[in-house]
Amino acid sequence: MTRWKENPVLTVEHLTMRFGGLVAVDDLSFDIGRGDITALIGPNGAGKTTVFNCVTGFYKPTEGRLTVRHSSGDSYLLERMPDFEISRDARVARTFQNIRLFGGMTVLENLMVAQHNPLMSASAMSFAGIFGLGRFRRAERRAVEHASYWLDKIDLVERADDPAADLPYGDQRRLEIARAMCTGPQVLCLDEPAAGLNPRESAELNALLMYIRKEHDTSVVLIEHDMSVVMEISDHVIVLDYGEKIADGTPDAVKSDPKVIAAYLGVADEEVELVEEEVGL
Amino acid sequence: MSDLVSESRLKASFKDSGIAALITLALSFMLIGMRTEISIGGLAVDYRWAAVAITVVVVFAGRMLLNMYVWRPETPRTVTFRTVLLGLSILAALVIFYLVDRFLGAVAGLSPARAIESNDWLWILLLLALAVVAAIVATALLGLAEKRAAPTGPGAAASIKAGLAPLGKWLPLALGLLAVAVPFILIEWLGSRGSRQYLDLAILVLTYIMLGWGLNIVVGLAGLLDLGYVAFYAVGAYSFALLSQYFGLGFWMCLPLAGILAACWGMILGYPVLRLRGDYLAIVTLAFGEIIRVILLNWYDFTGGPDGISGIPRPTLFGIEFDRGDDGFAALFGLQYSSIHRIIFLYYVILAMALVTNFVTMRLRRLPVGRAWEALREDEIACRSLGINTTNTKLSAFATGAMFGGFAGSFFATRQGFISPESFTFIESAVILAIVVLGGLGSQIGVVIAAVVMIGGFEFFRDLQEYRMLVFGLLMVIIMVWKPRGLISTRKPTIGLKRRTGISADMVQEGQG
């Protein structure tokens, strides 16, 4: 039942985030299992994106501890690191609710920017690169190969040289995921990856996420409202409401949790049975 | 079937060329058709209908040929891009006619032949401005017709682009060769005495090209609006002047030092400033630019304040000086001494420096750091999520831009032999920024064109005296209306899997600072 507690890749303990008087996340603790696909769900305004922003360093949490443990054994305390180090060293990558691609750059360039840090050290802070030394050229070729691998996975090889802003919405979503994967993450945080996708695109997305879990040493955390995605692919579901955790378990367990139903239908706990009778559950 | 298509195309091309000829007629009716001449008892209007007819026929035939053999659209219509070409063809007709008129005086038996004067350039430039206006008016008029007609197929635009692709490839090379040949052309044409003024102007233009390229890294690539770029130009100039004054160092020794010092200042100024964004960044960089100038002005004991620094050493060619002495350049190479030698040498020094700037910038663009600059301009938050240290990346852009500003400043000092804070006022920053913006953010060749037009044009318009600024402002407004993202606004990708096609400006972000 609780296998994610045995070997967690990310542990969140007593996370609290206050904006002035507003408590967006209140004393939240959970574990993300290594190799799992974990879904973070909850009604609008439950604090899901705030949790993501705390994990990826875009917000500094008011209280709490966030620990990432790599499969190599290294561990990092995220609340002490600036955002770019979280991606570079702690290897937590993310995508955004409103897609943030480099629209004026080509699809391939987007994936090359994601490999900035390894390429930067190969170019010896640009000095080796200016003179076109072999070491840098080899590193760049490898980076292009890596990018091509992901282009192949998201089926965009043909459009590699088109500007990212030119892609259809669904392709942009998948490109953003590929870009995050190019950083070689241990944890991949996806903020509503299926938003705005049609059923076919959402099925493709599911396949991509299953592939990532199977073939790469990457654990996926996703915020999602599309229950078909959540129930189909996730191993572990965490439900938030008003910044607090109200349920934590397998998809089936969560689905039948009266608190969750209450939160989604907007009724008090004691009325749930009444409501359930009415809707015929 | 194909006959049918080509026949309809012929018909449409004919109609299209007819419209072009009509517009030409309307424009040239007054511009070419009538001319006031001084005659006994006052002015008389001289009619030149033959010239008008020639212009109209040239435009008609030229357009017909282009329609049939170069653009080959299914339904030729005078749309934006082709209208610009129409404007240019009118211009070409006007300029050709003007030159023929001046040199041969043969067309339609007009004014007698005479030599070209500096005044003529003024007229040619005015005609250029007129052609631009004509192109805009024609675009606006035909844009209305365009809306009613069917949408243009992608074929037409693509064929134009394909037709122009070799131009984009060869233009930089052609310009480079021209730049190398300029001193010889000028001396051959105007003699060593007459060409000095133009060589000086060419050196000035090249200095601004280099400054434009330097600032392009900061504004065009990294998207940081820097209104105080002249500060680094000043740091470079004063570094060299003070190092030579206090330690007796020469130009070649000081050149790298000036660049390094300017880059250091770039980082020192940049570190606190780069936390700001957009308008705030612009205002603070402007203030820093002024602070540098005010310090130079007031630190009298060290910098000489408003008196400036004079007697800055001239550059040498591997230790050979350009003077009249026995071991001077002329004596050693068995030439007769002429002051033009040093000017030519200075020209090649700045040309080499500018080309190095260009080479390094083009190279940096394809390196991870350059891609990070452009990514920063596109979306800073996404950059942070990908593990890019945005502060360091911004600082590196600021420092690299400042370094080239410093090199240019030290060249400025050695060319002038005298510097004072007067040379580093805000207007210089504004001119350099205008060059970058007019040329097209991030475009190297755009900067060249804009610098030639802005600096060169400004000197040529000297005859207009106080109206010069007016003409200039008008031109700038027109260019910004016509091409809001600068003359060359397409972005060339830094890497391609199979091909590298330009990205149109409306997708490229300008940066939030």
Short mmCIF file of N, CA, C and O in Angstrom, two decimals, chain B residues 16 67 71-82 142-143 145-160:
data_model
loop_
_atom_site.label_atom_id
_atom_site.label_comp_id
_atom_site.label_asym_id
_atom_site.label_seq_id
_atom_site.Cartn_x
_atom_site.Cartn_y
_atom_site.Cartn_z
N ASP B 16 -0.76 43.67 -63.72
CA ASP B 16 0.05 44.08 -62.57
C ASP B 16 1.11 45.10 -62.98
O ASP B 16 1.29 46.14 -62.34
N ASN B 67 7.86 39.53 -63.07
CA ASN B 67 6.65 38.72 -62.90
C ASN B 67 6.74 37.41 -63.64
O ASN B 67 6.36 36.35 -63.15
N TRP B 71 9.56 36.02 -60.13
CA TRP B 71 8.60 35.70 -59.05
C TRP B 71 7.69 34.56 -59.45
O TRP B 71 7.35 33.71 -58.65
N ARG B 72 7.22 34.57 -60.69
CA ARG B 72 6.34 33.55 -61.22
C ARG B 72 5.15 33.22 -60.31
O ARG B 72 4.88 32.05 -60.02
N PRO B 73 4.46 34.20 -59.80
CA PRO B 73 3.29 33.89 -59.00
C PRO B 73 2.12 33.53 -59.91
O PRO B 73 2.10 33.92 -61.08
N GLU B 74 1.16 32.76 -59.34
CA GLU B 74 -0.01 32.42 -60.14
C GLU B 74 -0.85 33.65 -60.45
O GLU B 74 -1.31 33.85 -61.55
N THR B 75 -1.05 34.46 -59.41
CA THR B 75 -1.81 35.69 -59.61
C THR B 75 -0.98 36.86 -59.10
O THR B 75 -1.00 37.15 -57.92
N PRO B 76 -0.23 37.50 -59.98
CA PRO B 76 0.63 38.59 -59.51
C PRO B 76 -0.22 39.73 -58.94
O PRO B 76 -1.19 40.15 -59.54
N ARG B 77 0.13 40.15 -57.79
CA ARG B 77 -0.55 41.29 -57.20
C ARG B 77 0.49 42.13 -56.51
O ARG B 77 1.48 41.61 -56.01
N THR B 78 0.25 43.40 -56.50
CA THR B 78 1.25 44.28 -55.94
C THR B 78 1.13 44.25 -54.41
O THR B 78 0.51 45.10 -53.83
N VAL B 79 1.70 43.21 -53.79
CA VAL B 79 1.61 43.06 -52.34
C VAL B 79 2.85 43.65 -51.69
O VAL B 79 3.79 44.05 -52.37
N THR B 80 2.83 43.68 -50.35
CA THR B 80 3.84 44.43 -49.59
C THR B 80 5.27 44.27 -50.10
O THR B 80 5.89 45.25 -50.47
N PHE B 81 5.73 43.04 -50.14
CA PHE B 81 7.14 42.87 -50.45
C PHE B 81 7.46 43.34 -51.85
O PHE B 81 8.44 44.04 -52.07
N ARG B 82 6.56 42.99 -52.78
CA ARG B 82 6.82 43.39 -54.14
C ARG B 82 6.66 44.90 -54.31
O ARG B 82 7.26 45.50 -55.16
N LEU B 142 -2.46 49.62 -52.17
CA LEU B 142 -2.68 48.29 -52.71
C LEU B 142 -3.08 47.29 -51.65
O LEU B 142 -3.69 46.28 -51.94
N GLY B 143 -2.76 47.61 -50.39
CA GLY B 143 -3.20 46.77 -49.29
C GLY B 143 -4.72 46.69 -49.25
O GLY B 143 -5.29 45.65 -48.96
N ALA B 145 -6.74 46.95 -51.88
CA ALA B 145 -7.13 46.06 -52.97
C ALA B 145 -6.87 44.62 -52.57
O ALA B 145 -7.68 43.73 -52.84
N GLU B 146 -5.75 44.41 -51.88
CA GLU B 146 -5.34 43.07 -51.45
C GLU B 146 -6.40 42.41 -50.59
O GLU B 146 -6.71 41.24 -50.73
N LYS B 147 -6.99 43.20 -49.69
CA LYS B 147 -7.97 42.65 -48.76
C LYS B 147 -9.18 42.08 -49.50
O LYS B 147 -9.77 41.11 -49.07
N ARG B 148 -9.53 42.74 -50.60
CA ARG B 148 -10.71 42.30 -51.33
C ARG B 148 -10.38 41.06 -52.18
O ARG B 148 -11.26 40.25 -52.47
N ALA B 149 -9.13 40.95 -52.57
CA ALA B 149 -8.76 39.83 -53.43
C ALA B 149 -8.56 38.55 -52.62
O ALA B 149 -8.59 38.57 -51.40
N ALA B 150 -8.40 37.43 -53.32
CA ALA B 150 -8.18 36.15 -52.64
C ALA B 150 -6.83 36.16 -51.93
O ALA B 150 -5.93 36.88 -52.34
N PRO B 151 -6.72 35.37 -50.84
CA PRO B 151 -5.42 35.34 -50.13
C PRO B 151 -4.31 34.79 -51.01
O PRO B 151 -4.54 33.92 -51.84
N THR B 152 -3.13 35.33 -50.79
CA THR B 152 -1.98 34.91 -51.60
C THR B 152 -1.59 33.49 -51.23
O THR B 152 -1.58 33.14 -50.07
N GLY B 153 -1.29 32.69 -52.22
CA GLY B 153 -0.80 31.34 -51.95
C GLY B 153 0.60 31.42 -51.37
O GLY B 153 1.29 32.42 -51.56
N PRO B 154 1.00 30.37 -50.65
CA PRO B 154 2.34 30.40 -50.09
C PRO B 154 3.41 30.38 -51.18
O PRO B 154 4.54 30.78 -50.96
N GLY B 155 3.03 29.92 -52.37
CA GLY B 155 3.99 29.78 -53.46
C GLY B 155 4.68 31.09 -53.81
O GLY B 155 5.89 31.12 -53.99
N ALA B 156 3.86 32.16 -53.87
CA ALA B 156 4.42 33.43 -54.31
C ALA B 156 5.50 33.91 -53.35
O ALA B 156 6.61 34.24 -53.75
N ALA B 157 5.15 33.92 -52.06
CA ALA B 157 6.10 34.40 -51.06
C ALA B 157 7.34 33.52 -51.05
O ALA B 157 8.47 34.01 -50.97
N ALA B 158 7.12 32.21 -51.14
CA ALA B 158 8.25 31.28 -51.09
C ALA B 158 9.19 31.49 -52.28
O ALA B 158 10.41 31.46 -52.11
N SER B 159 8.59 31.75 -53.45
CA SER B 159 9.46 31.91 -54.62
C SER B 159 10.27 33.19 -54.51
O SER B 159 11.42 33.25 -54.92
N ILE B 160 9.66 34.22 -53.90
CA ILE B 160 10.43 35.46 -53.69
C ILE B 160 11.59 35.18 -52.75
O ILE B 160 12.73 35.55 -52.99
#
